[in-house]
Amino acid sequence: MKIHVLGSAAGGGFPQWNCNCPNCSGYRTGSKRVTARTQSSITVSSDHENWVLFNASPDILQQIRSFPALQPARSLRDTAIKAIFLMDAQIDHTTGLYMLREHHLPLPLWCHPLVRDDLMNGNPLFKVLDHYCGIDWHEVLLSSEGFTVPSIPGLRFTALPLTSNAPPYSPHRDQPQAGDNVGVTITETASGKRIFYAPGLGQMEQHVWAAMQAADCVLVDGTLWTEGEMIALGASKKTSRAMGHMPQTGPDGMLEWLDKLPSSTRKVLIHINNTNPILDEDGPERRELKQRGIEVAHDGMEIDL
Ligand code: MLT
Ligand code: MN
Ligand code: ZN
């Protein structure tokens, strides 16, 4: 199974257009060794021909251009994206669907009914797209058996509810419900290899931990380094957890959990916010991750399992 990271940044990307935090200004002045990143999305395939896209970021056109496998050019209008899976209804994971409106058929899309509700009402993207290609919607079931997608041979998907946060335009903002954020285990049926993907993980729970322990690779929420990072910078009034993202450090933080996984598990952080000091390739935080055997996803990263 091949996993290709199309975008590794959190909402806003890196550098963020209006931000002058140490990382964003360090990028512009060249005073820090930091790499630009687009907003979070991955694509996965077992046969290297049919790809499932996880999340549709506002940067999707640039991401498709940067990964030729997604444009096989077999006919006048063509794509290798055979299914789209949305983990939540947030802007950074969904508005790229607008850029796919030229598709010759309704977009083959999988998401939870609560995500669909938010994309029909609070942010009525599905209704707008009905004036273009439309959406061929399929329900993401939160069942431990998982499901397959006929157009994506060789892979099985098991979605699980995550406690994170719904978007500001959702009726359950700050009152998360099971389904408005999901994580997914992708299993290659032939090899049995598994990756667990969760770009928005607000809280560790038993079923999430079990999925992480069962995976060969975890590709998980790397949004913020500290619980108060955005507050300390004056960029937000919210803590990391209130935004639906476990911080890396502190008690019950992501690093504590990743340390408990076997050393054979590949550990990768994704959905990295532009303020996160781990973006500084020469900084002490990046060194600390390296010592712990934790990687930082970058655009174009390939994970072969
Ligand atoms: C999030 O992951 O919390 C959101 O994408 C934030 C945002 O909309 O920028
Ligand atoms: Mn996000
Ligand atoms: Zn910034």
Tab-separated table of C-alpha atoms and ligand atoms in Angstrom:
chain	number	residue	atom	x	y	z
A	1	MET	CA	0.000	0.000	0.000
A	2	LYS	CA	1.262	3.441	-0.855
A	3	ILE	CA	0.334	6.523	1.174
A	4	HIS	CA	1.200	9.860	-0.421
A	5	VAL	CA	1.003	12.987	1.733
A	6	LEU	CA	-0.509	15.717	-0.443
A	7	GLY	CA	-0.650	18.324	2.316
A	8	SER	CA	0.798	18.258	5.824
A	9	ALA	CA	-0.231	21.623	7.342
A	10	ALA	CA	-3.256	22.481	9.463
A	11	GLY	CA	-5.892	24.998	8.328
A	12	GLY	CA	-4.201	28.117	6.938
A	13	GLY	CA	-1.222	26.196	5.536
A	14	PHE	CA	2.375	27.188	6.106
A	15	PRO	CA	3.255	30.006	5.876
A	16	GLN	CA	-0.215	31.348	6.633
A	17	TRP	CA	-1.045	34.333	4.432
A	18	ASN	CA	-1.598	36.857	7.243
A	19	CYS	CA	0.655	35.419	9.940
A	20	ASN	CA	3.894	36.803	11.295
A	21	CYS	CA	4.571	34.246	14.007
A	22	PRO	CA	8.244	33.196	14.369
A	23	ASN	CA	7.819	30.343	11.843
A	24	CYS	CA	5.878	32.292	9.195
A	25	SER	CA	8.193	35.312	9.374
A	26	GLY	CA	11.227	33.002	9.584
A	27	TYR	CA	10.084	31.436	6.306
A	28	ARG	CA	9.703	34.798	4.587
A	29	THR	CA	12.994	36.271	5.777
A	30	GLY	CA	14.884	33.007	5.314
A	31	SER	CA	16.127	33.186	8.909
A	32	LYS	CA	14.766	29.725	9.805
A	33	ARG	CA	15.142	26.387	8.020
A	34	VAL	CA	11.442	25.680	7.491
A	35	THR	CA	9.548	24.122	4.558
A	36	ALA	CA	6.261	25.416	3.097
A	37	ARG	CA	3.294	23.090	3.486
A	38	THR	CA	-0.199	22.915	1.997
A	39	GLN	CA	-3.330	22.019	3.956
A	40	SER	CA	-3.775	18.472	5.200
A	41	SER	CA	-4.752	15.693	2.816
A	42	ILE	CA	-3.443	12.246	1.894
A	43	THR	CA	-4.107	9.803	-0.917
A	44	VAL	CA	-3.782	6.020	-0.656
A	45	SER	CA	-3.672	3.140	-3.154
A	46	SER	CA	-2.904	-0.548	-3.156
A	47	ASP	CA	-2.642	-1.058	-6.947
A	48	HIS	CA	-0.974	2.352	-7.629
A	49	GLU	CA	-3.700	3.019	-10.186
A	50	ASN	CA	-6.889	3.744	-8.238
A	51	TRP	CA	-6.509	6.250	-5.418
A	52	VAL	CA	-8.710	7.232	-2.502
A	53	LEU	CA	-8.408	10.870	-1.455
A	54	PHE	CA	-8.733	11.654	2.250
A	55	ASN	CA	-10.083	15.175	2.623
A	56	ALA	CA	-10.258	17.795	-0.115
A	57	SER	CA	-8.095	20.724	0.888
A	58	PRO	CA	-8.383	24.230	-0.576
A	59	ASP	CA	-4.907	23.538	-2.027
A	60	ILE	CA	-6.062	20.485	-3.981
A	61	LEU	CA	-5.239	21.764	-7.476
A	62	GLN	CA	-1.628	22.417	-6.493
A	63	GLN	CA	-1.533	19.030	-4.737
A	64	ILE	CA	-2.808	17.161	-7.807
A	65	ARG	CA	-0.251	18.967	-9.994
A	66	SER	CA	2.492	17.877	-7.634
A	67	PHE	CA	1.556	14.170	-7.815
A	68	PRO	CA	1.285	12.989	-11.455
A	69	ALA	CA	-0.155	9.563	-10.486
A	70	LEU	CA	-3.463	11.352	-9.850
A	71	GLN	CA	-3.602	12.472	-13.515
A	72	PRO	CA	-3.106	9.346	-15.652
A	73	ALA	CA	-4.355	11.097	-18.855
A	74	ARG	CA	-6.141	8.079	-20.373
A	75	SER	CA	-8.896	10.189	-21.937
A	76	LEU	CA	-9.783	13.827	-22.521
A	77	ARG	CA	-11.138	14.164	-18.961
A	78	ASP	CA	-9.529	11.783	-16.472
A	79	THR	CA	-8.545	11.305	-12.846
A	80	ALA	CA	-7.123	8.506	-10.725
A	81	ILE	CA	-9.111	9.777	-7.712
A	82	LYS	CA	-11.781	7.088	-7.514
A	83	ALA	CA	-13.209	7.874	-4.079
A	84	ILE	CA	-13.147	10.801	-1.664
A	85	PHE	CA	-13.345	10.245	2.081
A	86	LEU	CA	-14.057	13.196	4.397
A	87	MET	CA	-13.009	12.904	8.040
A	88	ASP	CA	-14.923	16.021	9.136
A	89	ALA	CA	-16.726	19.064	7.698
A	90	GLN	CA	-14.008	21.664	8.396
A	91	ILE	CA	-13.079	24.192	5.703
A	92	ASP	CA	-9.494	22.915	5.354
A	93	HIS	CA	-10.782	19.389	4.627
A	94	THR	CA	-13.747	20.084	2.358
A	95	THR	CA	-13.606	23.262	0.284
A	96	GLY	CA	-11.290	21.646	-2.280
A	97	LEU	CA	-14.428	19.827	-3.481
A	98	TYR	CA	-15.382	23.073	-5.242
A	99	MET	CA	-12.212	22.742	-7.324
A	100	LEU	CA	-13.326	19.290	-8.521
A	101	ARG	CA	-16.637	20.567	-9.942
A	102	GLU	CA	-15.620	19.773	-13.567
A	103	HIS	CA	-15.873	16.023	-12.856
A	104	HIS	CA	-17.995	14.312	-15.530
A	105	LEU	CA	-19.941	12.326	-12.921
A	106	PRO	CA	-21.173	13.099	-9.412
A	107	LEU	CA	-18.160	12.996	-7.055
A	108	PRO	CA	-17.927	9.554	-5.374
A	109	LEU	CA	-17.872	10.635	-1.735
A	110	TRP	CA	-17.888	8.879	1.646
A	111	CYS	CA	-18.585	10.703	4.913
A	112	HIS	CA	-20.581	10.355	8.116
A	113	PRO	CA	-24.210	11.634	8.053
A	114	LEU	CA	-23.325	14.368	10.582
A	115	VAL	CA	-20.608	15.656	8.244
A	116	ARG	CA	-23.086	15.558	5.388
A	117	ASP	CA	-25.601	17.570	7.477
A	118	ASP	CA	-23.002	20.291	8.068
A	119	LEU	CA	-22.175	20.333	4.340
A	120	MET	CA	-25.868	20.604	3.437
A	121	ASN	CA	-26.743	23.322	5.965
A	122	GLY	CA	-24.087	25.264	7.931
A	123	ASN	CA	-21.751	25.300	4.941
A	124	PRO	CA	-23.988	24.098	2.079
A	125	LEU	CA	-21.178	22.947	-0.176
A	126	PHE	CA	-23.064	19.819	-1.327
A	127	LYS	CA	-26.046	21.956	-2.351
A	128	VAL	CA	-23.826	24.320	-4.351
A	129	LEU	CA	-22.090	21.371	-6.038
A	130	ASP	CA	-25.490	20.048	-7.127
A	131	HIS	CA	-25.412	22.877	-9.689
A	132	TYR	CA	-22.176	21.383	-11.095
A	133	CYS	CA	-21.214	17.694	-10.973
A	134	GLY	CA	-23.157	16.797	-7.818
A	135	ILE	CA	-22.214	14.343	-5.075
A	136	ASP	CA	-22.659	10.579	-5.091
A	137	TRP	CA	-22.839	10.213	-1.319
A	138	HIS	CA	-22.084	7.021	0.625
A	139	GLU	CA	-22.386	6.654	4.362
A	140	VAL	CA	-19.305	6.081	6.496
A	141	LEU	CA	-20.475	3.525	9.033
A	142	LEU	CA	-18.816	3.502	12.443
A	143	SER	CA	-18.671	-0.265	12.644
A	144	SER	CA	-15.655	-2.328	13.604
A	145	GLU	CA	-16.077	-4.591	10.542
A	146	GLY	CA	-15.253	-1.687	8.256
A	147	PHE	CA	-16.186	-1.462	4.605
A	148	THR	CA	-14.715	-1.701	1.124
A	149	VAL	CA	-15.136	0.593	-1.874
A	150	PRO	CA	-15.524	-1.284	-5.187
A	151	SER	CA	-13.526	1.305	-7.161
A	152	ILE	CA	-10.586	1.010	-4.732
A	153	PRO	CA	-9.363	-2.578	-4.939
A	154	GLY	CA	-7.256	-4.099	-2.197
A	155	LEU	CA	-8.113	-1.773	0.691
A	156	ARG	CA	-10.504	-1.966	3.629
A	157	PHE	CA	-11.591	1.045	5.707
A	158	THR	CA	-12.592	1.073	9.358
A	159	ALA	CA	-13.823	4.422	10.639
A	160	LEU	CA	-13.996	5.268	14.313
A	161	PRO	CA	-15.479	8.255	16.115
A	162	LEU	CA	-13.011	10.782	17.517
A	163	THR	CA	-13.639	13.366	20.174
A	164	SER	CA	-12.510	16.571	18.479
A	165	ASN	CA	-14.615	19.621	17.570
A	166	ALA	CA	-17.228	20.333	14.923
A	167	PRO	CA	-16.801	23.434	12.715
A	168	PRO	CA	-18.100	26.822	13.910
A	169	TYR	CA	-21.050	26.533	11.454
A	170	SER	CA	-22.161	23.200	12.923
A	171	PRO	CA	-25.072	23.001	15.381
A	172	HIS	CA	-22.788	20.903	17.592
A	173	ARG	CA	-19.790	23.205	17.792
A	174	ASP	CA	-18.240	22.660	21.252
A	175	GLN	CA	-20.660	19.736	21.825
A	176	PRO	CA	-18.996	17.062	19.727
A	177	GLN	CA	-21.108	14.082	18.652
A	178	ALA	CA	-19.934	10.661	17.511
A	179	GLY	CA	-19.363	10.985	13.784
A	180	ASP	CA	-18.546	14.625	13.243
A	181	ASN	CA	-14.863	13.708	13.369
A	182	VAL	CA	-13.608	10.287	12.427
A	183	GLY	CA	-10.291	8.504	12.348
A	184	VAL	CA	-9.708	5.663	9.929
A	185	THR	CA	-7.710	2.460	9.810
A	186	ILE	CA	-6.821	1.564	6.229
A	187	THR	CA	-5.917	-2.092	5.812
A	188	GLU	CA	-4.355	-3.591	2.719
A	189	THR	CA	-6.219	-6.873	2.376
A	190	ALA	CA	-3.398	-8.821	0.680
A	191	SER	CA	-0.597	-7.895	3.084
A	192	GLY	CA	-2.650	-7.157	6.215
A	193	LYS	CA	-0.647	-3.923	6.663
A	194	ARG	CA	-2.500	-1.127	8.429
A	195	ILE	CA	-2.201	2.617	8.781
A	196	PHE	CA	-4.207	4.645	11.283
A	197	TYR	CA	-4.962	8.205	10.141
A	198	ALA	CA	-6.416	10.893	12.415
A	199	PRO	CA	-5.557	14.518	11.578
A	200	GLY	CA	-7.984	15.902	14.196
A	201	LEU	CA	-7.714	14.005	17.463
A	202	GLY	CA	-8.858	15.915	20.553
A	203	GLN	CA	-8.631	13.228	23.170
A	204	MET	CA	-7.198	9.745	23.546
A	205	GLU	CA	-9.902	7.142	24.101
A	206	GLN	CA	-9.718	3.380	24.519
A	207	HIS	CA	-10.981	2.520	21.030
A	208	VAL	CA	-8.559	5.022	19.443
A	209	TRP	CA	-5.645	3.653	21.416
A	210	ALA	CA	-6.565	0.094	20.369
A	211	ALA	CA	-6.569	1.171	16.691
A	212	MET	CA	-3.179	2.868	17.125
A	213	GLN	CA	-1.681	-0.202	18.766
A	214	ALA	CA	-2.944	-2.435	15.944
A	215	ALA	CA	-1.424	-0.254	13.181
A	216	ASP	CA	1.964	-0.573	11.447
A	217	CYS	CA	2.005	3.202	11.038
A	218	VAL	CA	0.129	6.003	12.821
A	219	LEU	CA	-0.344	9.303	10.994
A	220	VAL	CA	-1.847	11.489	13.677
A	221	ASP	CA	-2.706	14.992	14.841
A	222	GLY	CA	0.407	17.163	15.025
A	223	THR	CA	-1.392	20.523	15.127
A	224	LEU	CA	0.147	22.182	18.191
A	225	TRP	CA	3.147	21.614	20.438
A	226	THR	CA	1.648	23.067	23.641
A	227	GLU	CA	-1.864	23.356	25.041
A	228	GLY	CA	-1.613	27.170	25.266
A	229	GLU	CA	0.412	27.813	22.083
A	230	MET	CA	-2.146	29.992	20.284
A	231	ILE	CA	-3.013	31.913	23.460
A	232	ALA	CA	0.661	32.625	24.258
A	233	LEU	CA	1.141	34.058	20.754
A	234	GLY	CA	-2.035	36.143	21.001
A	235	ALA	CA	-3.418	34.282	17.956
A	236	SER	CA	-6.480	32.733	19.632
A	237	LYS	CA	-8.319	32.560	22.942
A	238	LYS	CA	-8.656	28.780	22.686
A	239	THR	CA	-6.498	26.017	24.044
A	240	SER	CA	-5.354	23.230	21.751
A	241	ARG	CA	-7.828	20.728	23.241
A	242	ALA	CA	-10.716	23.221	23.000
A	243	MET	CA	-9.983	23.435	19.276
A	244	GLY	CA	-10.192	19.634	19.089
A	245	HIS	CA	-6.479	18.862	18.928
A	246	MET	CA	-4.413	17.081	21.600
A	247	PRO	CA	-1.146	18.992	22.045
A	248	GLN	CA	2.097	17.080	21.649
A	249	THR	CA	3.520	17.968	25.069
A	250	GLY	CA	2.280	17.985	28.658
A	251	PRO	CA	0.425	15.342	30.621
A	252	ASP	CA	-1.663	13.070	28.384
A	253	GLY	CA	-0.133	14.760	25.317
A	254	MET	CA	0.506	12.990	22.010
A	255	LEU	CA	4.215	12.338	22.699
A	256	GLU	CA	3.391	10.462	25.900
A	257	TRP	CA	1.079	8.172	23.951
A	258	LEU	CA	3.400	7.684	20.985
A	259	ASP	CA	6.181	6.681	23.387
A	260	LYS	CA	4.017	3.770	24.558
A	261	LEU	CA	3.767	2.275	21.056
A	262	PRO	CA	6.267	-0.407	20.044
A	263	SER	CA	9.449	0.890	18.389
A	264	SER	CA	8.430	-1.024	15.235
A	265	THR	CA	5.386	1.253	14.752
A	266	ARG	CA	6.115	4.104	12.351
A	267	LYS	CA	4.998	7.348	14.025
A	268	VAL	CA	4.267	10.420	11.917
A	269	LEU	CA	2.699	13.773	12.860
A	270	ILE	CA	0.479	15.557	10.293
A	271	HIS	CA	-1.902	18.579	10.189
A	272	ILE	CA	0.833	20.785	11.647
A	273	ASN	CA	-0.116	24.332	12.511
A	274	ASN	CA	2.105	27.132	11.254
A	275	THR	CA	2.860	28.196	14.844
A	276	ASN	CA	4.194	24.768	15.857
A	277	PRO	CA	7.931	24.923	16.703
A	278	ILE	CA	8.453	21.419	15.247
A	279	LEU	CA	8.421	23.095	11.814
A	280	ASP	CA	11.847	24.576	12.600
A	281	GLU	CA	14.129	21.873	11.210
A	282	ASP	CA	17.027	23.035	13.397
A	283	GLY	CA	15.001	23.602	16.583
A	284	PRO	CA	15.142	21.693	19.870
A	285	GLU	CA	11.559	20.436	19.462
A	286	ARG	CA	12.419	18.747	16.142
A	287	ARG	CA	15.501	17.219	17.783
A	288	GLU	CA	13.346	15.890	20.586
A	289	LEU	CA	10.992	14.213	18.102
A	290	LYS	CA	13.933	12.622	16.342
A	291	GLN	CA	15.223	11.219	19.619
A	292	ARG	CA	11.789	9.697	20.243
A	293	GLY	CA	11.610	8.203	16.739
A	294	ILE	CA	8.749	10.454	15.601
A	295	GLU	CA	8.634	11.889	12.069
A	296	VAL	CA	7.061	15.131	10.862
A	297	ALA	CA	5.025	14.718	7.666
A	298	HIS	CA	5.920	16.962	4.730
A	299	ASP	CA	4.186	17.537	1.424
A	300	GLY	CA	5.201	14.795	-0.992
A	301	MET	CA	6.130	12.325	1.761
A	302	GLU	CA	5.590	8.714	0.706
A	303	ILE	CA	4.859	5.937	3.140
A	304	ASP	CA	5.132	2.417	1.732
A	305	LEU	CA	3.613	-0.319	3.839
B	1	MLT	C1	-9.171	22.638	12.724
B	1	MLT	O1	-8.554	21.642	12.356
B	1	MLT	O2	-9.339	22.863	13.935
B	1	MLT	C2	-9.744	23.566	11.702
B	1	MLT	O3	-9.344	23.165	10.434
B	1	MLT	C3	-9.416	24.983	11.988
B	1	MLT	C4	-9.641	25.870	10.795
B	1	MLT	O4	-10.745	25.917	10.249
B	1	MLT	O5	-8.714	26.575	10.379
B	2	MN	MN	-8.037	21.385	10.337
B	3	ZN	ZN	2.345	31.621	11.551
